[in-house]
Coordinates of C-alpha atoms in Angstrom, one line a residue:
M1 CA 158.0 93.3 99.4
G2 CA 154.8 91.4 99.4
F3 CA 155.0 90.9 95.6
T4 CA 158.6 89.8 95.9
S5 CA 157.7 87.3 98.6
L6 CA 154.8 86.0 96.4
L7 CA 157.2 85.4 93.5
M8 CA 159.6 83.6 95.9
S9 CA 156.7 81.4 97.0
I10 CA 155.9 80.4 93.5
V11 CA 159.6 79.6 92.8
N12 CA 159.8 77.7 96.1
I13 CA 156.8 75.5 95.1
F14 CA 158.6 74.4 91.9
T15 CA 161.9 73.9 93.8
H16 CA 160.2 72.0 96.7
Q17 CA 161.5 74.1 99.5
G18 CA 158.8 73.1 102.0
S19 CA 158.6 75.3 105.0
F20 CA 160.3 78.2 103.2
T21 CA 157.4 78.3 100.7
W22 CA 154.8 78.7 103.5
V23 CA 156.9 81.4 105.3
T24 CA 157.3 83.5 102.1
L25 CA 153.6 83.0 101.2
A26 CA 152.5 84.0 104.7
F27 CA 154.6 87.1 104.5
S28 CA 153.2 88.1 101.2
I29 CA 149.6 87.7 102.6
A30 CA 150.6 89.7 105.7
C31 CA 152.0 92.5 103.4
A32 CA 148.7 92.6 101.5
I33 CA 146.8 93.0 104.8
N34 CA 149.2 95.7 105.9
L35 CA 148.6 97.5 102.6
L36 CA 144.8 97.5 103.2
L37 CA 145.3 98.8 106.8
I38 CA 147.7 101.6 105.9
R39 CA 145.1 103.0 103.5
Q40 CA 142.9 103.6 106.5
K41 CA 143.4 106.5 108.9
G42 CA 144.1 106.7 112.6
K43 CA 144.7 103.5 114.6
A44 CA 144.5 101.2 111.6
A45 CA 147.5 102.9 109.9
V46 CA 149.5 102.8 113.2
L47 CA 148.6 99.1 113.7
S48 CA 149.8 98.4 110.1
I49 CA 153.2 99.9 110.8
I50 CA 153.6 97.9 114.1
L51 CA 152.6 94.7 112.4
F52 CA 154.9 95.3 109.4
S53 CA 157.8 96.0 111.8
I54 CA 157.2 92.7 113.6
E55 CA 156.7 90.8 110.4
M56 CA 160.0 92.1 109.0
I57 CA 162.0 91.2 112.1
L58 CA 160.5 87.7 112.2
I59 CA 161.2 86.9 108.5
F60 CA 164.6 88.5 108.9
I61 CA 165.5 86.2 111.7
Y62 CA 164.0 83.2 109.9
F63 CA 166.2 83.9 106.8
I64 CA 169.3 84.2 108.9
V65 CA 168.8 81.2 111.1
S66 CA 167.5 78.8 108.4
G67 CA 169.7 79.8 105.5
I68 CA 167.2 78.1 103.2
P69 CA 168.0 77.4 100.4
D70 CA 171.7 76.8 100.5
G71 CA 172.4 80.0 102.5
F72 CA 170.8 82.2 99.8
S73 CA 167.7 83.5 101.6
V74 CA 169.8 85.7 103.9
L75 CA 170.8 87.8 100.9
W76 CA 167.3 89.1 100.7
T77 CA 167.7 90.8 104.0
A78 CA 170.0 93.3 102.3
M79 CA 166.9 94.7 100.7
L80 CA 165.2 95.5 104.0
P81 CA 166.9 98.9 104.6
C82 CA 165.5 100.2 101.3
F83 CA 161.9 99.2 102.3
G84 CA 162.4 100.3 105.9
L85 CA 163.5 103.8 105.0
L86 CA 160.8 104.1 102.3
M87 CA 158.1 103.3 104.8
F88 CA 159.4 104.9 108.0
G89 CA 161.5 107.8 106.7
V90 CA 165.2 108.4 107.1
K91 CA 165.3 108.7 110.8
N92 CA 163.0 105.9 111.9
G93 CA 164.0 103.7 108.9
T94 CA 167.7 104.0 109.8
L95 CA 167.0 103.2 113.4
A96 CA 165.0 100.0 112.4
S97 CA 167.8 99.0 110.0
L98 CA 170.4 99.4 112.7
V99 CA 168.3 97.1 115.0
M100 CA 168.3 94.6 112.2
F101 CA 172.1 95.0 111.9
A102 CA 172.4 94.3 115.6
I103 CA 170.4 91.0 115.0
I104 CA 172.8 90.1 112.2
A105 CA 175.8 90.8 114.4
F106 CA 174.3 88.7 117.2
F107 CA 173.8 85.6 115.0
Y108 CA 177.1 86.0 113.0
W109 CA 179.6 87.4 115.5
I110 CA 178.4 86.3 118.9
P111 CA 179.1 82.7 119.8
Y112 CA 175.7 82.0 121.4
G113 CA 174.0 83.4 118.3
Q114 CA 176.1 81.3 116.1
S115 CA 175.0 78.2 118.0
L116 CA 171.4 78.9 117.0
L117 CA 172.2 78.9 113.2
Q118 CA 170.8 75.9 111.3
Y119 CA 172.9 76.5 108.2
P120 CA 176.7 76.1 108.2
Y121 CA 177.8 79.6 107.0
S122 CA 181.5 80.0 106.3
P123 CA 183.5 82.1 108.6
T124 CA 184.3 84.5 105.8
F125 CA 180.5 84.9 105.0
K126 CA 179.7 85.6 108.7
M127 CA 182.4 88.2 108.9
R128 CA 181.7 90.0 105.6
F129 CA 177.9 89.9 105.2
P130 CA 177.2 92.3 108.1
L131 CA 179.5 94.7 106.5
L132 CA 177.7 94.2 103.2
Y133 CA 174.4 95.0 105.0
L134 CA 175.9 98.2 106.3
A135 CA 176.9 99.2 102.8
F136 CA 173.4 98.6 101.5
L137 CA 172.1 100.6 104.4
A138 CA 174.4 103.5 103.6
V139 CA 173.2 103.4 99.9
A140 CA 169.5 103.2 101.1
V141 CA 170.0 106.3 103.3
L142 CA 171.6 108.2 100.4
L143 CA 168.9 107.3 98.0
E144 CA 166.1 108.2 100.5
K145 CA 167.7 111.6 101.1
I146 CA 167.8 112.2 97.4
R147 CA 164.2 111.1 97.0
E148 CA 163.1 113.4 99.9
A149 CA 165.1 116.3 98.5
S150 CA 163.5 115.7 95.0
K151 CA 160.0 115.5 96.5
S152 CA 160.6 118.7 98.5
A153 CA 161.9 120.5 95.4
L154 CA 158.9 119.2 93.4
T155 CA 156.5 120.4 96.0
E156 CA 158.1 123.8 96.1
S157 CA 158.1 124.1 92.3
R158 CA 154.4 123.2 92.3
R159 CA 153.7 125.8 95.0
K160 CA 155.5 128.5 92.9
Y161 CA 153.8 127.4 89.8
E162 CA 150.4 127.7 91.4
F163 CA 151.3 131.1 92.8
L164 CA 152.4 132.4 89.4
C165 CA 149.4 130.8 87.8
Y166 CA 146.9 132.6 90.0
H167 CA 148.8 135.8 90.8
D168 CA 149.8 138.9 88.9
A169 CA 153.6 139.2 88.5
L170 CA 153.7 143.0 89.1
T171 CA 151.4 143.5 92.1
G172 CA 151.3 140.0 93.6
L173 CA 147.5 140.2 93.7
Y174 CA 145.2 137.6 92.2
N175 CA 145.1 137.7 88.4
R176 CA 142.3 137.3 85.9
F177 CA 142.9 133.6 85.5
W178 CA 142.2 133.2 89.2
L179 CA 139.0 135.3 88.9
Q180 CA 137.8 133.2 85.9
S181 CA 138.3 130.0 87.9
V182 CA 136.3 131.6 90.8
I183 CA 133.5 132.5 88.3
D184 CA 133.5 129.0 86.8
N185 CA 133.8 127.1 90.1
P186 CA 132.4 129.3 93.0
E187 CA 131.7 126.2 95.2
Q188 CA 135.4 125.2 95.0
Y189 CA 136.4 128.5 96.6
H190 CA 133.4 128.6 99.0
L191 CA 132.7 132.2 98.0
K192 CA 129.3 133.8 98.2
P193 CA 130.2 137.5 97.6
A194 CA 128.3 140.2 99.6
A195 CA 129.4 142.8 97.0
V196 CA 131.8 143.3 94.1
A197 CA 133.7 146.5 93.1
V198 CA 135.6 147.3 89.9
L199 CA 138.2 150.1 90.3
D200 CA 140.0 152.0 87.5
I201 CA 142.9 154.4 87.8
D202 CA 141.8 157.8 86.4
N203 CA 143.9 159.3 83.6
F204 CA 146.4 156.5 83.7
K205 CA 147.4 157.0 80.1
F206 CA 148.6 160.5 81.1
I207 CA 151.0 158.9 83.6
N208 CA 152.4 156.5 81.1
D209 CA 152.8 159.1 78.4
N210 CA 154.5 161.7 80.6
F211 CA 156.5 159.6 83.0
G212 CA 157.0 156.3 81.2
H213 CA 155.7 152.8 81.7
P214 CA 158.1 152.0 84.7
S215 CA 156.5 154.9 86.6
G216 CA 153.0 153.6 85.6
D217 CA 154.0 150.2 87.0
I218 CA 154.9 151.9 90.3
V219 CA 151.5 153.6 90.4
I220 CA 149.7 150.3 89.7
K221 CA 151.7 148.5 92.4
D222 CA 151.2 151.3 95.1
I223 CA 147.5 151.6 94.4
G224 CA 147.1 147.8 94.6
Q225 CA 148.8 147.8 98.0
A226 CA 146.6 150.7 99.1
I227 CA 143.5 148.7 98.3
V228 CA 144.8 145.6 100.2
D229 CA 145.7 147.8 103.2
T230 CA 142.3 149.5 103.3
L231 CA 140.4 146.2 102.9
N232 CA 142.3 144.7 105.8
G233 CA 141.3 141.1 104.9
S234 CA 137.6 141.8 104.3
G235 CA 137.8 140.8 100.6
D236 CA 139.9 139.4 97.8
V237 CA 141.7 141.8 95.4
C238 CA 142.3 140.9 91.8
R239 CA 144.2 142.9 89.1
W240 CA 141.3 142.9 86.6
G241 CA 143.1 144.5 83.6
G242 CA 146.0 146.9 82.8
D243 CA 144.9 149.6 85.3
E244 CA 141.8 148.0 86.7
F245 CA 141.3 146.2 90.0
L246 CA 138.4 144.1 91.2
I247 CA 137.3 143.4 94.8
I248 CA 135.2 140.5 96.0
F249 CA 133.8 141.3 99.4
H250 CA 133.1 138.1 101.2
T251 CA 132.0 139.5 104.6
D252 CA 129.0 141.5 105.7
I253 CA 130.7 144.9 106.0
D254 CA 129.8 148.3 104.6
A255 CA 131.3 147.8 101.2
E256 CA 130.3 151.4 100.1
M257 CA 132.2 152.9 103.1
V258 CA 135.3 150.8 102.3
C259 CA 135.2 151.8 98.7
K260 CA 135.0 155.5 99.6
R261 CA 137.9 155.0 102.0
I262 CA 139.9 153.5 99.2
V263 CA 139.1 156.5 96.9
D264 CA 140.2 158.9 99.7
N265 CA 143.4 156.9 100.5
V266 CA 144.5 156.7 96.9
C267 CA 143.8 160.4 96.4
A268 CA 145.9 161.2 99.4
H269 CA 148.9 159.2 98.2
R270 CA 151.6 161.3 96.6
F271 CA 153.9 160.2 93.8
V272 CA 157.2 161.8 92.8
F273 CA 158.5 161.2 89.2
D274 CA 161.1 163.4 87.6
K275 CA 161.0 165.7 90.6
E276 CA 157.3 166.3 90.0
N277 CA 155.0 165.7 92.9
F278 CA 151.4 164.7 92.1
N279 CA 148.6 162.4 93.1
T280 CA 146.1 160.3 91.1
T281 CA 142.6 159.1 91.7
V282 CA 140.4 156.0 91.1
S283 CA 136.8 155.6 90.1
V284 CA 134.8 152.7 91.6
G285 CA 131.8 150.8 90.4
L286 CA 130.2 148.9 93.2
V287 CA 127.3 146.4 93.2
L288 CA 125.7 144.9 96.4
A289 CA 124.5 141.3 96.3
P290 CA 121.1 140.4 97.8
N291 CA 121.0 139.4 101.5
G292 CA 123.0 136.3 102.0
G293 CA 125.2 136.8 98.9
T294 CA 125.0 135.2 95.5
D295 CA 126.8 132.5 93.6
D296 CA 126.5 134.4 90.3
I297 CA 129.8 136.3 90.5
G298 CA 129.8 137.0 86.8
K299 CA 126.5 138.9 87.0
L300 CA 127.9 141.0 89.9
I301 CA 131.0 141.8 87.9
H302 CA 128.9 142.9 84.9
Q303 CA 126.8 145.2 86.9
A304 CA 129.8 146.6 88.8
D305 CA 131.5 147.3 85.4
I306 CA 128.4 149.3 84.3
N307 CA 128.5 151.3 87.6
L308 CA 132.2 152.0 86.9
Y309 CA 131.3 153.7 83.6
H310 CA 128.7 155.8 85.5
A311 CA 131.4 156.8 87.9
K312 CA 133.6 157.9 85.1
D313 CA 130.8 159.9 83.5
Y314 CA 130.0 161.4 86.9
G315 CA 133.4 163.0 87.0
K316 CA 135.8 160.3 88.3
N317 CA 137.3 160.0 91.8
C318 CA 134.1 158.7 93.2
T319 CA 132.0 155.5 93.9
I320 CA 128.8 154.6 92.1
N321 CA 126.9 151.7 93.7
S322 CA 123.6 149.8 93.2
E323 CA 122.0 146.6 94.2
L324 CA 122.2 143.6 91.9
K325 CA 119.4 143.8 89.4
P326 CA 117.4 140.6 88.9

């Protein structure tokens, strides 16, 4: 609106409109000040909204009463509902626009208001323009609702995209892409792991070969949920590979005890495929960070992976741990 008013001021200078030039120029300057204020937070932003509302009403009344030039300026008021709804939202913007409609009705339909007009509007114009304003208001409400719906749909799509980007489609756990972003930007996630564990499902190939890949997916999903349940919020779980999981412990808890509990819980879980009842196990490689944690997550993962191989060599269904080597 400020830019539009500035253009009107330039046009008015060349058409020698006098006071109309100063009014539109003052309004464009006021809009620029409002723009600076609304970028601030707190009271400055609230003050900007109050000032803008007052400025809109004042220039609104000036356009109606003066009619300069040749009754044309009042046509600009039909734009105000669009700006009002954009700035204040559908509810408050509609309320503000209805207040302006009441002002239009007062000046065009009420005898006392008509006596204040400085321009001789025709009876037809005074009867029809308020109705035209209402039509513009209805269109503005419709467009703002479409804009808000589009914005909401875009926000939801972005949320879903970010979830799919950082989460595994099968288990809903974090995926390797998320883990890599943590490794590359640990300060962004405010993580300083106290320990890292890498888990691998023992003899997973046997399950896929004998019961099929859909059954293998169920095993992966159930074990992932068992890990989350056992952690109880004390760490982040990532699906590290096909049948591997990775845990980042970010609290000072007994990580070794938690890992042993995960091993026990997984072993106790029963699966039934093709009427055959069986259980499976996991092997865990755990590495403890120095006191206070460490930012070098990649180094922790490397050491935990080595410990996992030791757990496999030791006989599986167990946890092998160590402290991070310098």
